[in-house]
mmCIF file of C-alpha atoms in Angstrom:
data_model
loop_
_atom_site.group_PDB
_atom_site.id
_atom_site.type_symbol
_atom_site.label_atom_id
_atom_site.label_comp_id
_atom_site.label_asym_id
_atom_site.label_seq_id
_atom_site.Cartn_x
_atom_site.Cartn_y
_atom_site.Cartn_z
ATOM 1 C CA UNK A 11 0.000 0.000 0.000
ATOM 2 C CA UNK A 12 2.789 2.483 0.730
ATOM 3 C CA UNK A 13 4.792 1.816 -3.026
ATOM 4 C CA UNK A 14 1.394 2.410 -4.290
ATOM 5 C CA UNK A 15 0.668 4.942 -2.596
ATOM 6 C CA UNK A 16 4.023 6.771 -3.524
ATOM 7 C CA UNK A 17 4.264 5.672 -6.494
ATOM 8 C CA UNK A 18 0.305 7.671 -7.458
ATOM 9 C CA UNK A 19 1.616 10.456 -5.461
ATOM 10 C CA UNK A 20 5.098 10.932 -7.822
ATOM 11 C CA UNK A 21 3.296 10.622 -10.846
ATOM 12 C CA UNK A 22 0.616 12.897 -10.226
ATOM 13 C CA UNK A 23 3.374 15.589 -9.222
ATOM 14 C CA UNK A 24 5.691 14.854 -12.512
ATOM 15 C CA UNK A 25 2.248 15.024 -14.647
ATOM 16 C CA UNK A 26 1.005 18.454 -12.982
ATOM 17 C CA UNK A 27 4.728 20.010 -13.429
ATOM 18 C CA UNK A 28 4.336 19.171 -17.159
ATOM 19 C CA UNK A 29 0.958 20.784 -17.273
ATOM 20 C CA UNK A 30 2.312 23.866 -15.355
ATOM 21 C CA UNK A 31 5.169 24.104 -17.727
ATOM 22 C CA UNK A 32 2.999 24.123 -20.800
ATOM 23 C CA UNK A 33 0.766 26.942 -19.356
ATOM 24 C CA UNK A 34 3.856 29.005 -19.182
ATOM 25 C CA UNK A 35 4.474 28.473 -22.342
ATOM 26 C CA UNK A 36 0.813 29.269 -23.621
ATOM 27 C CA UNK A 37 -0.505 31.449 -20.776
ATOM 28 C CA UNK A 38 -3.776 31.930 -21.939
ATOM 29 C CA UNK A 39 -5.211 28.591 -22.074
ATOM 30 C CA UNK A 40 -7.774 27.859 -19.476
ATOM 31 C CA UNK A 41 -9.341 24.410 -20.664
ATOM 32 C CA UNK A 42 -7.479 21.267 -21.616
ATOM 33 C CA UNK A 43 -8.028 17.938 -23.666
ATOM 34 C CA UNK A 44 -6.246 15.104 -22.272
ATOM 35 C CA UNK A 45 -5.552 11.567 -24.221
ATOM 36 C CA UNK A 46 -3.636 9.012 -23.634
ATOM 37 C CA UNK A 47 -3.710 5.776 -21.295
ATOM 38 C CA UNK A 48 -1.971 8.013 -18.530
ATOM 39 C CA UNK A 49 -5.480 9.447 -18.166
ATOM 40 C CA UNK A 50 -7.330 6.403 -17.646
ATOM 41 C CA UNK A 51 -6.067 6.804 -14.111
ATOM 42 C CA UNK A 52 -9.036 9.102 -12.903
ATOM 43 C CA UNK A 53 -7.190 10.432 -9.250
ATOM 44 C CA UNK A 54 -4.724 12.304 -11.781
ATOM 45 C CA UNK A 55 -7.419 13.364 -13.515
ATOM 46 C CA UNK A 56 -9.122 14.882 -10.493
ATOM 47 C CA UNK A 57 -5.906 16.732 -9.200
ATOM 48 C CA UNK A 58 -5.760 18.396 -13.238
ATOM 49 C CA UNK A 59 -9.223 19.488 -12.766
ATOM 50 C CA UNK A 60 -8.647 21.209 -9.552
ATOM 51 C CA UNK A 61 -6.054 23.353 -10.552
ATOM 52 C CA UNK A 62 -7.759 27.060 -10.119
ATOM 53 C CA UNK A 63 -6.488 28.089 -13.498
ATOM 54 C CA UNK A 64 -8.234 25.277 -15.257
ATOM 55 C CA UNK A 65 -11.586 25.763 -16.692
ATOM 56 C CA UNK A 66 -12.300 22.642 -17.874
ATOM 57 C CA UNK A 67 -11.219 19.107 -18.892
ATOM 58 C CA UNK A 68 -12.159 17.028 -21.353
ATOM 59 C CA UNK A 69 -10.643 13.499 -21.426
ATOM 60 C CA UNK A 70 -10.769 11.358 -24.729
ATOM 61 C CA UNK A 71 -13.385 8.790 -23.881
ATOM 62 C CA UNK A 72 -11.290 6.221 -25.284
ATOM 63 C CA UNK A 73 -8.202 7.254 -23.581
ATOM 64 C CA UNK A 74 -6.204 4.520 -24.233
ATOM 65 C CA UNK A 75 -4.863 2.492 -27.081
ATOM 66 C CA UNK A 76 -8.617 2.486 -28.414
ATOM 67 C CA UNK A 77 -8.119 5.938 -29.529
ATOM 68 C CA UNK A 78 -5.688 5.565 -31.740
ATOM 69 C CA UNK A 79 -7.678 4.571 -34.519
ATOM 70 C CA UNK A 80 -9.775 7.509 -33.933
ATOM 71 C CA UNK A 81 -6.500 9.804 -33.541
ATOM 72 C CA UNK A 82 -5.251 8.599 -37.007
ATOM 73 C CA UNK A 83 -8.692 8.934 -38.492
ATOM 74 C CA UNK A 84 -9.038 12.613 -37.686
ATOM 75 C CA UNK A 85 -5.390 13.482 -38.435
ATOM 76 C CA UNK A 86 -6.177 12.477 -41.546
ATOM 77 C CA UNK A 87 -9.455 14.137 -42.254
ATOM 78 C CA UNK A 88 -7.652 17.046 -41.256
ATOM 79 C CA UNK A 89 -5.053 16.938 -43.600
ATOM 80 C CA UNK A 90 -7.517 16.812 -46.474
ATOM 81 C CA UNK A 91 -9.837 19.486 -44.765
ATOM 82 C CA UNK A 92 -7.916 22.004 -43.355
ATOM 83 C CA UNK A 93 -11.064 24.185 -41.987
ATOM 84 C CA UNK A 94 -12.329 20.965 -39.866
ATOM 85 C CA UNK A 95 -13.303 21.979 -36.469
ATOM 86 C CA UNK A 96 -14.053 20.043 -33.122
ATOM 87 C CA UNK A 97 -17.710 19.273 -31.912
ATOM 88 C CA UNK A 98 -18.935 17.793 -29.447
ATOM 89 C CA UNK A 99 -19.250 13.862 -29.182
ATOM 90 C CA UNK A 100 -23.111 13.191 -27.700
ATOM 91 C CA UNK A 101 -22.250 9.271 -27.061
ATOM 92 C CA UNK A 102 -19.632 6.734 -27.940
ATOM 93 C CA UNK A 103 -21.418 4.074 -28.983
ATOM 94 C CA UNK A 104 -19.428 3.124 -32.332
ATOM 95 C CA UNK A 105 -19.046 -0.217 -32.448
ATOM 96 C CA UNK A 106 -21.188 -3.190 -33.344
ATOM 97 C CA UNK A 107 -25.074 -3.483 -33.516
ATOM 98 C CA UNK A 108 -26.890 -6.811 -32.688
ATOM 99 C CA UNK A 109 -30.310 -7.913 -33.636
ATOM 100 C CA UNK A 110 -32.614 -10.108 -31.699
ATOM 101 C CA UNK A 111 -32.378 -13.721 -33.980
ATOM 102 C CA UNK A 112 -28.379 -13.205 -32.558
ATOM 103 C CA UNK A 113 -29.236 -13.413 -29.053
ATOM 104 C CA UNK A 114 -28.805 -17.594 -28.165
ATOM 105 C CA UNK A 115 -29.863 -18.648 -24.975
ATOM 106 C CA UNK A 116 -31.428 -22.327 -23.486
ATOM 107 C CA UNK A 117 -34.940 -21.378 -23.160
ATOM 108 C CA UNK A 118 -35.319 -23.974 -20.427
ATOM 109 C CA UNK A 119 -33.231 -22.117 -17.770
ATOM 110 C CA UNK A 120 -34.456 -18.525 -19.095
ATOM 111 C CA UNK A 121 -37.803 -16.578 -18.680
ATOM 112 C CA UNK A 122 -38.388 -14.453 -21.974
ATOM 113 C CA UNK A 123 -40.404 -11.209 -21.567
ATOM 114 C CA UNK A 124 -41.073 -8.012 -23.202
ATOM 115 C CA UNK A 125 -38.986 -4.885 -21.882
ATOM 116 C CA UNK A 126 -40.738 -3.193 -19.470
ATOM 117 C CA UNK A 127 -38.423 0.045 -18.011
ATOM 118 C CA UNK A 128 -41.000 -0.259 -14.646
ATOM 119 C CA UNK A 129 -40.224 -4.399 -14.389
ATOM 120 C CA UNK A 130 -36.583 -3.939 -14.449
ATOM 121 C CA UNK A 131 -36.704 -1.251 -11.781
ATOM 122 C CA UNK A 132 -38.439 -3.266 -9.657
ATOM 123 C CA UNK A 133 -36.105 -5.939 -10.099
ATOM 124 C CA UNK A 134 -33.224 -3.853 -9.052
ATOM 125 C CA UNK A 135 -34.773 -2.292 -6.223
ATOM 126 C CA UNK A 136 -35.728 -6.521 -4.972
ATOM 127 C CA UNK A 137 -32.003 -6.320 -5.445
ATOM 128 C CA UNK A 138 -31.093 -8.122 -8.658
ATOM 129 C CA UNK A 139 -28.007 -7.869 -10.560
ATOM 130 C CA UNK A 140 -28.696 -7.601 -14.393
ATOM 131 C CA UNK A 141 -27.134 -7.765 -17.188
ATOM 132 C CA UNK A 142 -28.160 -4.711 -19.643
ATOM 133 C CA UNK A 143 -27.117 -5.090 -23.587
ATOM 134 C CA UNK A 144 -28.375 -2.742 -26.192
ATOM 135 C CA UNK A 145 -27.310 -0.692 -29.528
ATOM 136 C CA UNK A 146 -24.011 -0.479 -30.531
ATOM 137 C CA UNK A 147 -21.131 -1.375 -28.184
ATOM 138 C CA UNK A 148 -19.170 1.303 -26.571
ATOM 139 C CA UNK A 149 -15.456 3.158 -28.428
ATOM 140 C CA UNK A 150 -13.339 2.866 -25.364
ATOM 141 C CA UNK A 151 -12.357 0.891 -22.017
ATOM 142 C CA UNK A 152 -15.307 2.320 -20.052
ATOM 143 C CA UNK A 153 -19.143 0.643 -20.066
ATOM 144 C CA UNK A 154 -21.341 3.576 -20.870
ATOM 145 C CA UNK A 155 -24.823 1.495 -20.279
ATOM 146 C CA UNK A 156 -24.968 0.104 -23.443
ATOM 147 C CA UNK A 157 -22.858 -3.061 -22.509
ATOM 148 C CA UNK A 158 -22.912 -3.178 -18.728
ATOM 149 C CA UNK A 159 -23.752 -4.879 -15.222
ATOM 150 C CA UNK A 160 -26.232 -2.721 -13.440
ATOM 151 C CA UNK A 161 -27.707 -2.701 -9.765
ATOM 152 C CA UNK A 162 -28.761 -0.849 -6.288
ATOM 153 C CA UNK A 163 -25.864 0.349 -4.998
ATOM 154 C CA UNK A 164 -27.735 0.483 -1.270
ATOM 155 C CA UNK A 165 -28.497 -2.932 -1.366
ATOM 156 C CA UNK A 166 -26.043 -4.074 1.101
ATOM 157 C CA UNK A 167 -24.230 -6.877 0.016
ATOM 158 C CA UNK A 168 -24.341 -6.044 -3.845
ATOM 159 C CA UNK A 169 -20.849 -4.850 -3.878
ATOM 160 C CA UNK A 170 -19.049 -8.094 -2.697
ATOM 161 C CA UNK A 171 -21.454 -10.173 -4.922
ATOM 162 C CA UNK A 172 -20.200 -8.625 -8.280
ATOM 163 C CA UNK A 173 -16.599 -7.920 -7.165
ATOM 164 C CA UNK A 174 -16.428 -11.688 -6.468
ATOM 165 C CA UNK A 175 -17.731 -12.496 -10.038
ATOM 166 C CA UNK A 176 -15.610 -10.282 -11.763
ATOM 167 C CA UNK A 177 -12.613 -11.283 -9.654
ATOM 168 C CA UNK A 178 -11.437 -7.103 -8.735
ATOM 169 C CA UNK A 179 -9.869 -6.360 -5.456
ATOM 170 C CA UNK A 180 -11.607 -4.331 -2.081
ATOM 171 C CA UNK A 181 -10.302 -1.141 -3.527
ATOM 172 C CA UNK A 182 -11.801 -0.249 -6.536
ATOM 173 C CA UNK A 183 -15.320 0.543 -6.145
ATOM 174 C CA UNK A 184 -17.795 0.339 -9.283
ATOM 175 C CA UNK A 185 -18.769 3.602 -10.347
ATOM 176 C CA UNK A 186 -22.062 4.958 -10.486
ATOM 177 C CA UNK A 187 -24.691 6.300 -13.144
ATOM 178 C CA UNK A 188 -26.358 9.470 -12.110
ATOM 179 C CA UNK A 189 -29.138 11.224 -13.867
ATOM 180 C CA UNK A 190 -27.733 14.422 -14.962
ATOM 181 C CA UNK A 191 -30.419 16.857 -12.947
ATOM 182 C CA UNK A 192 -29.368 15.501 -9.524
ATOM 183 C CA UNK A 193 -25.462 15.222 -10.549
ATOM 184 C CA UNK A 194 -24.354 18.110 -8.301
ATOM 185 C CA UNK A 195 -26.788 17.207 -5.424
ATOM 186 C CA UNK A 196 -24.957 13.870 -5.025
ATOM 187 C CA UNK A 197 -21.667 14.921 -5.843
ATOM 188 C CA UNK A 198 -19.353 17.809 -5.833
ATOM 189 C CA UNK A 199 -19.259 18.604 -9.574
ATOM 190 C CA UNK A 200 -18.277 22.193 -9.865
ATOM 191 C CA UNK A 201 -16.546 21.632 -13.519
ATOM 192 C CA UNK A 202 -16.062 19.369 -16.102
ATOM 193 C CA UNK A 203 -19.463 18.090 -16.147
ATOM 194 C CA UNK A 204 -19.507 17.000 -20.315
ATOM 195 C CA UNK A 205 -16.375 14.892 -19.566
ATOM 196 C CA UNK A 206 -18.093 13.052 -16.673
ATOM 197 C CA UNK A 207 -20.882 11.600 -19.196
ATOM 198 C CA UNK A 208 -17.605 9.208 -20.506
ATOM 199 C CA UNK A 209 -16.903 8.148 -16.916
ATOM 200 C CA UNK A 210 -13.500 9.923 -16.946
ATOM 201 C CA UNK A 211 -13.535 11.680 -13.780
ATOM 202 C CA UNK A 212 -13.566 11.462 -10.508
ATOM 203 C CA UNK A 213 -15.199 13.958 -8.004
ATOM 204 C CA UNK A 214 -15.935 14.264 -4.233
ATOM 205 C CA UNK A 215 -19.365 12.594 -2.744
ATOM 206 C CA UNK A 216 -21.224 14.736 -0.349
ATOM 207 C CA UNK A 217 -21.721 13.683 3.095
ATOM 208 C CA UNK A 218 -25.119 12.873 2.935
ATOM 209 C CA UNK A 219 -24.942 10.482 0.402
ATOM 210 C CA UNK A 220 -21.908 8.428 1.719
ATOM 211 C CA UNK A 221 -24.262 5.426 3.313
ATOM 212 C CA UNK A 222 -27.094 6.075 0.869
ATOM 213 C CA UNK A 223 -24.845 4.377 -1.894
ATOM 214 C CA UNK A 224 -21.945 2.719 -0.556
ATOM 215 C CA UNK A 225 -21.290 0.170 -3.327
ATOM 216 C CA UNK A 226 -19.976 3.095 -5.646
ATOM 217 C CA UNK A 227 -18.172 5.265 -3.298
ATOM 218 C CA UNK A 228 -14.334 4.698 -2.442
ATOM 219 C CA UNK A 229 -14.313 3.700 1.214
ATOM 220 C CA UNK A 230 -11.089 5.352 1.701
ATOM 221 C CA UNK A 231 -11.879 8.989 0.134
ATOM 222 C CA UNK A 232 -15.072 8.805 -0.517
ATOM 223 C CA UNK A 233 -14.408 9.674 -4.293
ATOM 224 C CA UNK A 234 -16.635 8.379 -6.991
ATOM 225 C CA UNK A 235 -15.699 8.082 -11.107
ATOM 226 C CA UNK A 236 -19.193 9.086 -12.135
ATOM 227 C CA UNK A 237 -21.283 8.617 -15.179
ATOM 228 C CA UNK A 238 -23.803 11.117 -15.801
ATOM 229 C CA UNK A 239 -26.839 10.096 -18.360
ATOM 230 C CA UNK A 240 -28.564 12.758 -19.927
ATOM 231 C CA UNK A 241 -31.891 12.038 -22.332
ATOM 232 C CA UNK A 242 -29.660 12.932 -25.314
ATOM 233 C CA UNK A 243 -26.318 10.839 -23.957
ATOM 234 C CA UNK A 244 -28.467 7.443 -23.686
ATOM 235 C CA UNK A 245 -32.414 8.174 -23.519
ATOM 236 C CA UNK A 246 -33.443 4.070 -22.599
ATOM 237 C CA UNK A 247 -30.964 3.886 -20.033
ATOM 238 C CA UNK A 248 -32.169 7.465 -18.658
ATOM 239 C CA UNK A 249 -35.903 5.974 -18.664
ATOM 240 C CA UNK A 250 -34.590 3.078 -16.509
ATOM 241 C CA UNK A 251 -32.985 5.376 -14.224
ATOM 242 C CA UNK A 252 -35.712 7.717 -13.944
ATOM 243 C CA UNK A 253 -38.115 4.977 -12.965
ATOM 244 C CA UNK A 254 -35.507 3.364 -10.730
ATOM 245 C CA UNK A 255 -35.379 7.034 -8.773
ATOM 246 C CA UNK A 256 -39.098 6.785 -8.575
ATOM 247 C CA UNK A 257 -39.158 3.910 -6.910
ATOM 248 C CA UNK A 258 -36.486 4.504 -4.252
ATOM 249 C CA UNK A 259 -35.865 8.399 -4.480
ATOM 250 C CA UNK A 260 -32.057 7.311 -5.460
ATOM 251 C CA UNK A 261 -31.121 9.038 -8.820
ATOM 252 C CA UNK A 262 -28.393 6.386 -8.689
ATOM 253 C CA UNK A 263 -27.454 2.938 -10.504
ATOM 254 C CA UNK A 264 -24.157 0.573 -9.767
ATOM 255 C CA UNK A 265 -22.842 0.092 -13.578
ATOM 256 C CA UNK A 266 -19.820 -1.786 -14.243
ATOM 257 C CA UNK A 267 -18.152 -3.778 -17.308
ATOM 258 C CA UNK A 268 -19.141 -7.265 -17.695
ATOM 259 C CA UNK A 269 -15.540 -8.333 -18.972
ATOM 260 C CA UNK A 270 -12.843 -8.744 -16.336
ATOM 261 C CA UNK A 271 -9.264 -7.442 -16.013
ATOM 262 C CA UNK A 272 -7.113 -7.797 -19.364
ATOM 263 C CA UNK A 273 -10.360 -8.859 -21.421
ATOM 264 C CA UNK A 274 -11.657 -6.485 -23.772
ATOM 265 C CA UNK A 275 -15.071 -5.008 -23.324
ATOM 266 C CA UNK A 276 -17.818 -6.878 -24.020
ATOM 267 C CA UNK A 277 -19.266 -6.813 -27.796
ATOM 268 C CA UNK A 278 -21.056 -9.615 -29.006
ATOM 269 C CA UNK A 279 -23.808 -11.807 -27.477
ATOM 270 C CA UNK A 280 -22.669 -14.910 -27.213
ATOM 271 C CA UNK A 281 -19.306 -13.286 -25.028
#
């Protein structure tokens, strides 16, 4: 614990000298674009973002070797259209679609029914862990609710039963899905809100809300790497959780990856 510990602390001081540097060098920038897997590691991204020069941050959703393609791609474009400018990404769902005669399954073990937003909050509220697959798979490392494992995180007991299936260690809590009108109620986001819809930050949890959803705050500091969902982001996911926070007045869902460590996200049905 104390080599890790050291070891985050060096390399978030080397990282925010570099950054410091480069706004001498160009001292009127006030937001910046990170990319790169050095900024998959969401504590460093929290100390950039609380540097009081820094407007905002904005962290490539597919921060690591994922983006690559993408960074070659727009080079390119650029090249060939010199008056391209930057917009705004409203989801990342790039990859692969799936259609229902692709779904296999033994029918014998497994109940088929129509979706139903109101059944399936129920069902997480009695506690259940689901599995939730839809639309195209997500550009990046992170499950965005299109390819995730979703559930209560009050239910007590929820936490150790998914960390035991996916085989991850006490310390890294899963993160949580807020709606995007109760984002700053829960949490202490004072800036960099679009980057938080990729799940690339990490911000404070207010007091109130440590024991209210413990399975997706750090135990330690009480951080969380939140996801917020907007109706334009990911509008049958923000149904879910909008009938979910009905139900138990928690704007809140657990949502983690269903592949584990070294394993690429999830894509296809049959994985």
């Amino acid at each position: 614990e104390d080599i890790a510990y050291n070891g985050q602390l060096v390399f978030e001081e080397k990282i925010l000298e570099i950054i410091e540097n480069l706004k001498h060098l160009m001292p009127n920038v006030r937001k910046i674009a990170l990319s790169g897997g050095v900024f998959a590691n969401v504590k460093l991204n929290k100390k950039i973002n609380e540097i009081d020069w820094v407007e905002e941050v904005f962290v490539t959703p597919a921060m690591d070797d994922n983006g690559l393609p993408l960074g070659c791609a727009l080079t390119t474009h650029k090249l060939f259209n010199p008056s391209f400018k930057p917009f705004k990404l409203q989801d990342t769902f790039l990859g692969v679609k799936y259609w229902n005669n692709e779904f296999y399954y033994d029918k014998s073990k497994f109940i088929e029914r129509p979706y139903d937003e109101k059944e399936i909050a129920y069902d997480l509220k009695a506690g259940k862990v689901i599995g939730w697959f839809q639309g195209r798979h997500e550009h990046g490392p992170r499950a965005l609710c299109n390819r995730s494992i979703i559930a209560d995180p009050s239910v007590p007991g929820t936490y150790k039963k998914v960390n035991d299936r996916l085989q991850r260690n006490d310390n890294m809590p899963f993160a949580p899905v807020v709606l995007d009108d109760y984002a700053d109620e829960i949490f202490n986001v004072t800036k960099s809100r679009y980057t938080a819809e990729f799940m690339t930050m990490l911000y404070d949890t207010h007091l109130e809300w440590h024991d209210k959803i413990p399975a997706v705050v750090h135990p330690v500091d009480k951080t969380a790497r939140i996801q917020i969902v907007t109706p334009t982001s990911n509008n049958k996911f923000y149904d879910l959780l909008t009938k979910f926070h009905a139900l138990t007045q928690i704007p809140v869902l657990l949502n983690t990856s269903f592949n584990v460590h070294g394993e690429p996200i999830v894509c296809h049905p049959k994985e």
